[in-house]
Short mmCIF file of C-alpha atoms and ligand atoms in Angstrom, two decimals:
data_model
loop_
_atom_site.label_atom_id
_atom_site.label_comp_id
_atom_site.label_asym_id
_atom_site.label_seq_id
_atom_site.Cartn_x
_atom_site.Cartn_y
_atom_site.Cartn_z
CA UNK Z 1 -11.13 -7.03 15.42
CA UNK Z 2 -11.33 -3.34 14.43
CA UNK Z 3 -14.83 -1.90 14.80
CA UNK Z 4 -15.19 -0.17 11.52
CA UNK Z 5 -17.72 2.78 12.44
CA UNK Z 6 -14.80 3.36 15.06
CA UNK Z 7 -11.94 4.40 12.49
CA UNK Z 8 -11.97 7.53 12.00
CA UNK Z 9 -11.33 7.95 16.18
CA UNK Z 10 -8.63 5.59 16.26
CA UNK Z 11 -7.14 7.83 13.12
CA UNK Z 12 -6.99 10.58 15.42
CA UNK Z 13 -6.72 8.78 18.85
CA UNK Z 14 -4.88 5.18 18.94
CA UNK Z 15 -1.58 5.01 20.53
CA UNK Z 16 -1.71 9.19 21.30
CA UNK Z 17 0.59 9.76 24.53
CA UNK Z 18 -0.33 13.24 26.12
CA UNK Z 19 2.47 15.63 27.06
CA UNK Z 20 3.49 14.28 30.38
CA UNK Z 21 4.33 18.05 31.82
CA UNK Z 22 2.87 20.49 29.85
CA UNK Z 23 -0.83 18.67 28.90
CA UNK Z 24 -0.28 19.44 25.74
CA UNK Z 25 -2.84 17.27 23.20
CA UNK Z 26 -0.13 16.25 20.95
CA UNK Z 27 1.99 13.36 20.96
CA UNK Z 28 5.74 14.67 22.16
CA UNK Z 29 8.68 14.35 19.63
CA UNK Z 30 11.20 12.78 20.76
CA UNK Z 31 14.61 12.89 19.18
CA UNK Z 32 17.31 11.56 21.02
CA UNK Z 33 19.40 8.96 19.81
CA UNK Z 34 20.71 8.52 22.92
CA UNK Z 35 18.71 6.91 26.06
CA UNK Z 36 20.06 6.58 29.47
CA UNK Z 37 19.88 2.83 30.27
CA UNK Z 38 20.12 2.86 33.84
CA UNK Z 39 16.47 3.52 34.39
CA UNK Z 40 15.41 -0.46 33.95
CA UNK Z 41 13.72 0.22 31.06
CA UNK Z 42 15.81 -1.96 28.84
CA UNK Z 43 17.77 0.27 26.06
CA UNK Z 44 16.38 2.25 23.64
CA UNK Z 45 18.00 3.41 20.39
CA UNK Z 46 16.03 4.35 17.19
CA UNK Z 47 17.21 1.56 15.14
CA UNK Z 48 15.98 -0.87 17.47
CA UNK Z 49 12.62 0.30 16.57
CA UNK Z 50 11.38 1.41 20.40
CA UNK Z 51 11.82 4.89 20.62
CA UNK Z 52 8.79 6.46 22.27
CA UNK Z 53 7.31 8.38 18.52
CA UNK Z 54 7.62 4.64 17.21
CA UNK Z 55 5.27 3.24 19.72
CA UNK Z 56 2.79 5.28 19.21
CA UNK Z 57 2.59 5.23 15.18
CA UNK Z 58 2.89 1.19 15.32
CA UNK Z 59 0.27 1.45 18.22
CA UNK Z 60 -2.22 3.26 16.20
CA UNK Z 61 -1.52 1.21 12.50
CA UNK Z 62 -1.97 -2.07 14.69
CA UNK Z 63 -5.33 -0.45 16.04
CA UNK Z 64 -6.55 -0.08 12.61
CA UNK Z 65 -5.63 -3.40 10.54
CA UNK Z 66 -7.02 -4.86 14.07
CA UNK Z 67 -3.50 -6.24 14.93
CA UNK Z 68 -1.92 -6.97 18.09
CA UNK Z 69 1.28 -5.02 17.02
CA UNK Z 70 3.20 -3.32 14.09
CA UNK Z 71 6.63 -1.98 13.13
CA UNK Z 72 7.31 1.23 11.24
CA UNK Z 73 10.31 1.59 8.44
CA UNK Z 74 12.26 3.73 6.67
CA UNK Z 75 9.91 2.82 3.35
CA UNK Z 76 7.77 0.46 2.14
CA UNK Z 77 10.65 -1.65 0.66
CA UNK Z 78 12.23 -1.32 4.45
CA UNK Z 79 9.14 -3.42 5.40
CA UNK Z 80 8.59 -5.88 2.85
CA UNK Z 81 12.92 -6.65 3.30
CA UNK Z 82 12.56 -6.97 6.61
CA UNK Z 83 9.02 -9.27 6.54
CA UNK Z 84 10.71 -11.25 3.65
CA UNK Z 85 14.45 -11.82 5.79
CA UNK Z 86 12.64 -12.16 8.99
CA UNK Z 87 10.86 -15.11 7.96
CA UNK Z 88 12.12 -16.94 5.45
CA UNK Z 89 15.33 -19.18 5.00
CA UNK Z 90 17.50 -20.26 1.66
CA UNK Z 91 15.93 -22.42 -0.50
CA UNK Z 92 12.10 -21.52 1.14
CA UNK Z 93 9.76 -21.22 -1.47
CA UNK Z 94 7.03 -17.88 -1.61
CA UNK Z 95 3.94 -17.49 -4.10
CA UNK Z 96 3.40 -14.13 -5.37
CA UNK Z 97 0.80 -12.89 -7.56
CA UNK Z 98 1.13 -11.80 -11.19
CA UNK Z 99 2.09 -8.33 -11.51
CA UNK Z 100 2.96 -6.95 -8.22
CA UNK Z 101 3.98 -3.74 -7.51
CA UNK Z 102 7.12 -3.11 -9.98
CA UNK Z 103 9.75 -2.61 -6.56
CA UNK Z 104 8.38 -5.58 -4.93
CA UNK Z 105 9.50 -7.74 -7.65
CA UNK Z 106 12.54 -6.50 -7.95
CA UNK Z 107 13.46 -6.46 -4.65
CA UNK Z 108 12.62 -10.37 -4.97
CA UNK Z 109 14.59 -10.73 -8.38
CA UNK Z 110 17.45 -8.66 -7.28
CA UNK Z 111 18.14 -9.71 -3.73
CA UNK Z 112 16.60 -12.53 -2.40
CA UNK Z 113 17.05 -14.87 -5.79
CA UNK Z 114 20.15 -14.82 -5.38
CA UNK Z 115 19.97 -15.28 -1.60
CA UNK Z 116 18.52 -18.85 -2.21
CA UNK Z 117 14.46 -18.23 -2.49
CA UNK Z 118 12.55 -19.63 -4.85
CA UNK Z 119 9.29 -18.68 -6.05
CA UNK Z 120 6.31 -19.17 -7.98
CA UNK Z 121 3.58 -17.14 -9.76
CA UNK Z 122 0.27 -16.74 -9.02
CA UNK Z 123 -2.61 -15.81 -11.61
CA UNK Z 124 -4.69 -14.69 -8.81
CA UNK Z 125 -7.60 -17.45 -8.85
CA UNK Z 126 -8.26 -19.02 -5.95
CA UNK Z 127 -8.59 -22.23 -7.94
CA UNK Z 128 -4.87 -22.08 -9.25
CA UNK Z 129 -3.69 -21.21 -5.78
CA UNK Z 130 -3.43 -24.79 -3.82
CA UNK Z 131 -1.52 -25.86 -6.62
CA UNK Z 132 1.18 -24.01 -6.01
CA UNK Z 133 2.15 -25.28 -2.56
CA UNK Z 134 5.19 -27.41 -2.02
CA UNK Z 135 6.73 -28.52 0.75
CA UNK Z 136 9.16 -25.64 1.86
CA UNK Z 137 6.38 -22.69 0.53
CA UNK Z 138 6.44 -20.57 3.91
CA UNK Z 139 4.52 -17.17 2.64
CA UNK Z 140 2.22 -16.06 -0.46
CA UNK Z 141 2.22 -12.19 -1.12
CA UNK Z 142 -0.60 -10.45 -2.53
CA UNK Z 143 -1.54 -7.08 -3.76
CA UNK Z 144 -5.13 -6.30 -3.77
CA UNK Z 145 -6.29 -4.15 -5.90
CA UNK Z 146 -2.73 -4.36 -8.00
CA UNK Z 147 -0.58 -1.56 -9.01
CA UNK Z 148 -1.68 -0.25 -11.66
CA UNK Z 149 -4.06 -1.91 -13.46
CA UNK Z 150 -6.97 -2.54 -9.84
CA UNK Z 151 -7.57 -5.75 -9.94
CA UNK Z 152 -9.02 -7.20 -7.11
CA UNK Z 153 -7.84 -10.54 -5.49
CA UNK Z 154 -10.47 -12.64 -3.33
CA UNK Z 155 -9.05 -11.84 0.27
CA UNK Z 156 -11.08 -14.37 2.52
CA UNK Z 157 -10.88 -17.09 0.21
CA UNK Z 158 -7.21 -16.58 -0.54
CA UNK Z 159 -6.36 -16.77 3.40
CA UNK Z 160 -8.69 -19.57 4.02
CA UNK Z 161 -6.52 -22.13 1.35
CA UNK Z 162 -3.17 -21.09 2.80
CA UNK Z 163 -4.16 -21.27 6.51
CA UNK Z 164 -5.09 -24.31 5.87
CA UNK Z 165 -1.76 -25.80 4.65
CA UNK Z 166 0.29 -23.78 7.12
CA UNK Z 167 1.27 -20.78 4.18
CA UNK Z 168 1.66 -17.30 5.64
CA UNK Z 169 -0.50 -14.59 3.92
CA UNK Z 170 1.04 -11.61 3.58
CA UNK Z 171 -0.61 -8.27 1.88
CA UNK Z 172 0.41 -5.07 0.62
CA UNK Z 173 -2.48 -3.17 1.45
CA UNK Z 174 -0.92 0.59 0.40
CA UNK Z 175 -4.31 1.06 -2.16
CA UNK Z 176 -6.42 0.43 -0.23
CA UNK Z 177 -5.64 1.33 3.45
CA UNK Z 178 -7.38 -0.01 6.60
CA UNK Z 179 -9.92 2.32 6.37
CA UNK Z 180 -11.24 0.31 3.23
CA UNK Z 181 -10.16 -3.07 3.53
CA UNK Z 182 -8.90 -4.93 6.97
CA UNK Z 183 -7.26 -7.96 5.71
CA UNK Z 184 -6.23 -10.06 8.98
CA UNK Z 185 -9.85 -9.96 9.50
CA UNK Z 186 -10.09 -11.80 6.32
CA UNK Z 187 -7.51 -14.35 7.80
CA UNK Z 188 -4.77 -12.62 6.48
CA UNK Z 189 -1.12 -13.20 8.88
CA UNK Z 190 0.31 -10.17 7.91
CA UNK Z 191 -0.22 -6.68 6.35
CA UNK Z 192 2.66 -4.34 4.80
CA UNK Z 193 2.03 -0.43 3.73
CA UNK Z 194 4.22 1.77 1.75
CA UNK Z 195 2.86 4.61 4.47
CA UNK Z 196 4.70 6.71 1.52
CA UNK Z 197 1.16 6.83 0.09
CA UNK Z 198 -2.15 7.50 1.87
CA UNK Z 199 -0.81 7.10 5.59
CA UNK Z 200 1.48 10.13 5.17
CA UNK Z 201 -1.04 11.21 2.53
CA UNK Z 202 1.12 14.38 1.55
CA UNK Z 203 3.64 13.67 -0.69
CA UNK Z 204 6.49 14.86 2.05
CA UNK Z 205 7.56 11.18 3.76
CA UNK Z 206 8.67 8.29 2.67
CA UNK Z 207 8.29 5.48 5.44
CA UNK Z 208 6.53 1.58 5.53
CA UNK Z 209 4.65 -0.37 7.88
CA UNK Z 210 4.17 -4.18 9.05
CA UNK Z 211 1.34 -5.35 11.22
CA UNK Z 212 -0.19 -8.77 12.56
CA UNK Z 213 0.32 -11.11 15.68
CA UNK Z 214 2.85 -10.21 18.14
CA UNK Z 215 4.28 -13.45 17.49
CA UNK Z 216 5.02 -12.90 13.70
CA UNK Z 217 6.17 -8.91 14.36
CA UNK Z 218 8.37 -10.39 16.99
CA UNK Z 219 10.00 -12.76 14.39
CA UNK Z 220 10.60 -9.92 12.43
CA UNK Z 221 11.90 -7.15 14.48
CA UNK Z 222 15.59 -8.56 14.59
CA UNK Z 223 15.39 -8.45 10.52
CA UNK Z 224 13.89 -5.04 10.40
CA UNK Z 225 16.79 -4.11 13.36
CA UNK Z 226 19.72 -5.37 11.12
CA UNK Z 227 18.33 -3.96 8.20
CA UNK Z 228 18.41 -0.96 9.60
CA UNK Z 229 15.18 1.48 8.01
CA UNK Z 230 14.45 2.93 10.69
CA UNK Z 231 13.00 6.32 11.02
CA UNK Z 232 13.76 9.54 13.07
CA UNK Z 233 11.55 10.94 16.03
CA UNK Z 234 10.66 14.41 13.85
CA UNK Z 235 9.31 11.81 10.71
CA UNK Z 236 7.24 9.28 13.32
CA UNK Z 237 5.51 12.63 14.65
CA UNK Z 238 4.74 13.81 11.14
CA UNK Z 239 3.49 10.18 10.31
CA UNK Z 240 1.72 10.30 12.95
CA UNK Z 241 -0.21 13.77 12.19
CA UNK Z 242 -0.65 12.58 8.89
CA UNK Z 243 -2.31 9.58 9.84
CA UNK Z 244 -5.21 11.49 12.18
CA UNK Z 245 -7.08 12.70 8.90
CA UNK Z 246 -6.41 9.20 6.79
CA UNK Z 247 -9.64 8.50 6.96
CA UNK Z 248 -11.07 11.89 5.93
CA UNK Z 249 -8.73 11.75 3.43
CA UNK Z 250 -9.44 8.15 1.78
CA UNK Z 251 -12.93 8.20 2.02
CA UNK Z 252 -13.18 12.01 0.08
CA UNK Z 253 -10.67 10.53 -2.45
CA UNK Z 254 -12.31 7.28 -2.94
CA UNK Z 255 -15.87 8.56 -3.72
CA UNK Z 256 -13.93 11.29 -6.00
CA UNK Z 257 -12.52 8.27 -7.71
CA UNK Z 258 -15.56 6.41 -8.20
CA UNK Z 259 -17.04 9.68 -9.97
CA UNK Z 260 -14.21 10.34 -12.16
CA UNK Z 261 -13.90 6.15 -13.24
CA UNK Z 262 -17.72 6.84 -14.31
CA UNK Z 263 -17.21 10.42 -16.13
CA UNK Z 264 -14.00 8.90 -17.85
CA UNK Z 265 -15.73 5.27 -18.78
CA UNK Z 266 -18.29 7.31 -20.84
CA UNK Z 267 -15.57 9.06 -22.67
CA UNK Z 268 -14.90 8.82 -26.52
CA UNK Z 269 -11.00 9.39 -25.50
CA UNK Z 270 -10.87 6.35 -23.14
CA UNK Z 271 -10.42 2.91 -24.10
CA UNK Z 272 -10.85 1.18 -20.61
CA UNK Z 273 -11.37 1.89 -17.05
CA UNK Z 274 -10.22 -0.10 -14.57
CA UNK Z 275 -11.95 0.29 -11.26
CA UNK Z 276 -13.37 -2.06 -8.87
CA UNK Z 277 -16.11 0.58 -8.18
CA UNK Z 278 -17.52 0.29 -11.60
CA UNK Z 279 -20.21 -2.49 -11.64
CA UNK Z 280 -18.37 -4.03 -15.10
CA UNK Z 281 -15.62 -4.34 -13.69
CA UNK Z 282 -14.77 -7.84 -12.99
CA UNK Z 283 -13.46 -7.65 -9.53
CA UNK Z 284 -16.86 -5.80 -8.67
CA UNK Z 285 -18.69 -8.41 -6.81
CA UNK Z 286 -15.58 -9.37 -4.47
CA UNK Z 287 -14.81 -5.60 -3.97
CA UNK Z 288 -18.29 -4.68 -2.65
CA UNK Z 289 -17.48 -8.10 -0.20
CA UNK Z 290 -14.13 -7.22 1.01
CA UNK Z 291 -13.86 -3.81 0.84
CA UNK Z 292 -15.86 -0.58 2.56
CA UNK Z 293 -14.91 1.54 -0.40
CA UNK Z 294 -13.42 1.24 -3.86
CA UNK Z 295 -9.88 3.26 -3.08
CA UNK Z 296 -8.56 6.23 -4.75
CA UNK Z 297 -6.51 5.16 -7.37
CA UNK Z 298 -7.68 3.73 -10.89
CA UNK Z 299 -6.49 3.38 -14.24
CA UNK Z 300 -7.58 4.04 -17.57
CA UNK Z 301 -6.18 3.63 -21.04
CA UNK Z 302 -6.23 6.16 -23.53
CA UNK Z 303 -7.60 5.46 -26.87
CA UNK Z 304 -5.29 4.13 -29.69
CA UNK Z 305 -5.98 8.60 -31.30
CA UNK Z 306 -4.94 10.26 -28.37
CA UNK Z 307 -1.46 10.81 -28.23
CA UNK Z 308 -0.17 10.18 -23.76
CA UNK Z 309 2.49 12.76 -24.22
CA UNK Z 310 -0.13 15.42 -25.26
CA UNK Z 311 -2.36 14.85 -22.84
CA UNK Z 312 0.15 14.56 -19.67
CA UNK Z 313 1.44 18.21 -21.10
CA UNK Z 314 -2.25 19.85 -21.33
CA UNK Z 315 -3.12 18.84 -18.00
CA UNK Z 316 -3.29 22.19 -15.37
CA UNK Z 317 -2.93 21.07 -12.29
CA UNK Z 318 -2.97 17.08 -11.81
CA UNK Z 319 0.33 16.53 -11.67
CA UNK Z 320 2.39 13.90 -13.72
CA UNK Z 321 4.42 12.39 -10.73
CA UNK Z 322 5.91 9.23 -9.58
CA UNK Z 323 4.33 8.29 -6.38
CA UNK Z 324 0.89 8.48 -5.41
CA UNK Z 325 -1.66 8.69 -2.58
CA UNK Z 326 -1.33 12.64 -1.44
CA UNK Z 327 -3.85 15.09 -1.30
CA UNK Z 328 -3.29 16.35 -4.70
CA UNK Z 329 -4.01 14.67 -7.70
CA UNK Z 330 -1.06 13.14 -9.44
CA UNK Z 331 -1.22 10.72 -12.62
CA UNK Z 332 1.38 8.48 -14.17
CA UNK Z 333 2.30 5.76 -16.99
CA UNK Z 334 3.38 2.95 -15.00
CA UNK Z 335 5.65 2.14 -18.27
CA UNK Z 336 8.01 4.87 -17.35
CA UNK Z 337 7.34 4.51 -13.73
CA UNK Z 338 6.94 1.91 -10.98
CA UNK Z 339 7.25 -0.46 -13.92
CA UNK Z 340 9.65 0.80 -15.71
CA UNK Z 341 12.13 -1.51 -14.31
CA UNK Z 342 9.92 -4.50 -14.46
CA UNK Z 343 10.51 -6.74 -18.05
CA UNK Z 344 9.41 -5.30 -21.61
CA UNK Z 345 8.06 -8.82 -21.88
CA UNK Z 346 5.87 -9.22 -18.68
CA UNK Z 347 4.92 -5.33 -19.02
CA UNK Z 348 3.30 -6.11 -22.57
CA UNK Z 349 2.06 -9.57 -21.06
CA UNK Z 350 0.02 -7.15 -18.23
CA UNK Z 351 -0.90 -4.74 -19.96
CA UNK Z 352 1.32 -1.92 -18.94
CA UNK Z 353 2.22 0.06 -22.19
CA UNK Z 354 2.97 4.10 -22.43
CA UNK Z 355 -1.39 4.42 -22.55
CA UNK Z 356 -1.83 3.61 -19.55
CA UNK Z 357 -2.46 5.81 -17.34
CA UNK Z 358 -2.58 5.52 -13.37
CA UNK Z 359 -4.79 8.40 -11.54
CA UNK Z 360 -4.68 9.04 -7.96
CA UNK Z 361 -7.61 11.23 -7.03
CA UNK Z 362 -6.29 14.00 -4.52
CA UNK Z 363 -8.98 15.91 -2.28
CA UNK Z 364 -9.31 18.74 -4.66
CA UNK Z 365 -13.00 19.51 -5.63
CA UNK Z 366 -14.24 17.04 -8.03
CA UNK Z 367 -15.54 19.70 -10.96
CA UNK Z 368 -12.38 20.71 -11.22
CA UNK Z 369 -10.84 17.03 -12.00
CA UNK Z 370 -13.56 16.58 -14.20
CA UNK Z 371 -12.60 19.59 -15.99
CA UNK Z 372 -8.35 19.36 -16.10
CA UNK Z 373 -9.02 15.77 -17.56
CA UNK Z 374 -11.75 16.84 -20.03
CA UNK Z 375 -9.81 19.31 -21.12
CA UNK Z 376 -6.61 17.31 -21.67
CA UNK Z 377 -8.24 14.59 -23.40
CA UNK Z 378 -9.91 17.08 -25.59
CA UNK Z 379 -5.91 18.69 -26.70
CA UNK Z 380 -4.38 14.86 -26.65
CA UNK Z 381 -6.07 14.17 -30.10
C1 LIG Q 401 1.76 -0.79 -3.87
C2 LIG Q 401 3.12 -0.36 -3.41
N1 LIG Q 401 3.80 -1.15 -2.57
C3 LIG Q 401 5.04 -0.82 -2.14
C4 LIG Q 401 5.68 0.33 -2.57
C5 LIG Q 401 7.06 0.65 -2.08
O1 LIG Q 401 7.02 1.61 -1.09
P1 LIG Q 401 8.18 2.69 -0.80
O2 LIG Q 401 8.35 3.49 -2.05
O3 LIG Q 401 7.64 3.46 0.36
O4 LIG Q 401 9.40 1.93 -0.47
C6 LIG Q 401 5.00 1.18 -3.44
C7 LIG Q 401 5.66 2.41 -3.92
O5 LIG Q 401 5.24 3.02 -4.89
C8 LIG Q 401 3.69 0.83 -3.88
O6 LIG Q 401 3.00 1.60 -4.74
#
């Protein structure tokens, strides 16, 4: 299990090979292709997801979910296709909770549907969850706290009713990052990133990330292999730098957040916050359990006379932008975003209309996000 207090050195540290001639500090980038396969080292290719920059990222993810291994992909949805293929079989069954991220579900609808899986939906309560279970379920996926709207699913409990009936739990844990939530210590089998978001944490990769026993990764390397999302030597160094100041990075952005959610929840211009950092919020309690940190994203709804399209245009210099998680502030409506595929009907049924607004705090200083959304709200009305 990953020693929290330890994180920030494994950021910087885990799975770091030295320059073998030049003692150089940094990790070097490899970028062949091609790998002579003489040397009894088995063969090595990039697609087969063991090229020297792709041990080394997966060594240092694993070290901080506290995993025994991890693979890197080509993007988030690389990861949760090749999770999804690796382990399941036509006509398996998979629970996934209400209102996952907006690609997820489509990836499910669009692909695997068809492909012969079945699946239910969860609601989120543990109570609902056992339920569920039928014979050929094989994996639940979870999203805690959700895209967009923060809501906070009970982690250990969660695990401990599907390890006991032999149900994989899987989590996409891309809000909240290892550095504020380890969920295989929770009892969790497996986590997934979108490393997109706070592991590249600059808005200039696009990449995803599996970790848990070697048993499970091992199940689903030949997926991930056939699948093909794989990334280049050049993109696992830059994850790799990226990922030495994560937790700087999370834990600046997450108390920024928890600032700005109570600054806006006091505002005449805002309808609802939704942050698990707020104490009336209702996934509160279970955040302060699970979590060492409330995250740097958080949504808020505008009220019903301020008009979204104002407000997005008076804003300075938070950025309306898909995509999320860098080091400058960005904001979205999930309605014409990573929802914006996702049914009218289930979109009004969560929630998710053009007023909603989705906020991820950057590391700019906090007066001055105060200020650029002040003063927006003030020109939206
Ligand atoms: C919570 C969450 N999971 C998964 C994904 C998909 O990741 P990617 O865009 O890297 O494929 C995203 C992307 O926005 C996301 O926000």
């Amino acid at each position: 299990m990953t020693d929290r207090t330890r994180l920030p050195t494994l950021c910087v540290h885990a799975g770091q090979r030295k320059g073998p001639a030049e003692n150089g500090l940094n990790t070097p980038i490899v970028t062949s292709t091609a790998y002579d396969y003489t040397g009894g080292e088995g063969v090595r290719y990039p697609r087969y997801l063991n090229t020297p920059n792709h041990q080394v990222v997966a060594a240092k993810i694993a070290a901080l979910e506290g995993a025994e291994d991890a693979l890197v992909s080509a993007s988030g949805l690389g990861s949760i296709s090749a999770l999804l293929f690796g382990l399941l079989e036509p006509g398996d069954h998979v629970i996934l909770l209400d209102g996952l991220y907006g690609g997820t579900s489509d990836l499910i609808d669009g692909l695997l549907v068809p492909w012969g899986l079945r699946h239910s939906t969860w609601d989120g309560d543990p109570g609902t969850l056992a339920g569920l279970i039928e014979p050929r379920t094989r994996l639940a996926w979870v999203e805690s706290p959700t895209n967009p709207l923060l809501r906070v699913i009970d982690l250990a409990a969660t695990a401990a009713i599907l390890n006991e009936r032999g149900v994989l739990a899987a989590i996409d844990n891309t809000f909240a990052t290892p550095i504020l939530q380890r969920p295989l210590a929770l009892g969790f089998d497996l986590v997934m990133h979108s490393a997109t978001k706070y592991f590249g944490g600059h808005s200039d990769l696009l990449c995803g990330a599996l970790a848990g026993s070697a048993e499970l990764i091992d199940r689903i390397r030949p997926a991930a292999i056939r699948l093909g999302s794989s990334l280049n030597g050049q993109d696992l160094a830059l994850l790799e730098r990226s990922m030495k100041t994560l937790a700087l990075r999370v834990e600046r952005q997450s108390a920024s957040a928890l600032e700005l959610a109570r600054s806006l929840a006091e505002h005449a211009a805002i309808a609802e916050v939704y942050y698990p950092g707020l104490p009336e919020d209702p996934g509160h309690a279970i955040a302060r359990r699970q979590m060492d940190g409330f995250g740097g994203m958080l949504g808020f709804r505008l009220a019903g006379d301020r008009d979204p399209g104002r407000f997005l245009a008076a804003l300075e210099f938070i950025a309306p932008a898909v995509s999320l998680a860098g080091v400058e502030s960005t904001i979205c409506q999930p309605s014409r975003t990573s929802h914006a595929r996702v049914a009218a009907a289930v979109r009004e049924r969560l929630g998710i209309d053009d007023r909603l607004m989705r906020l991820s705090v950057g590391i700019e200083s906090l007066e001055d996000l105060v200020e650029d959304l002040g003063r927006a709200l003030g020109q939206a009305g």
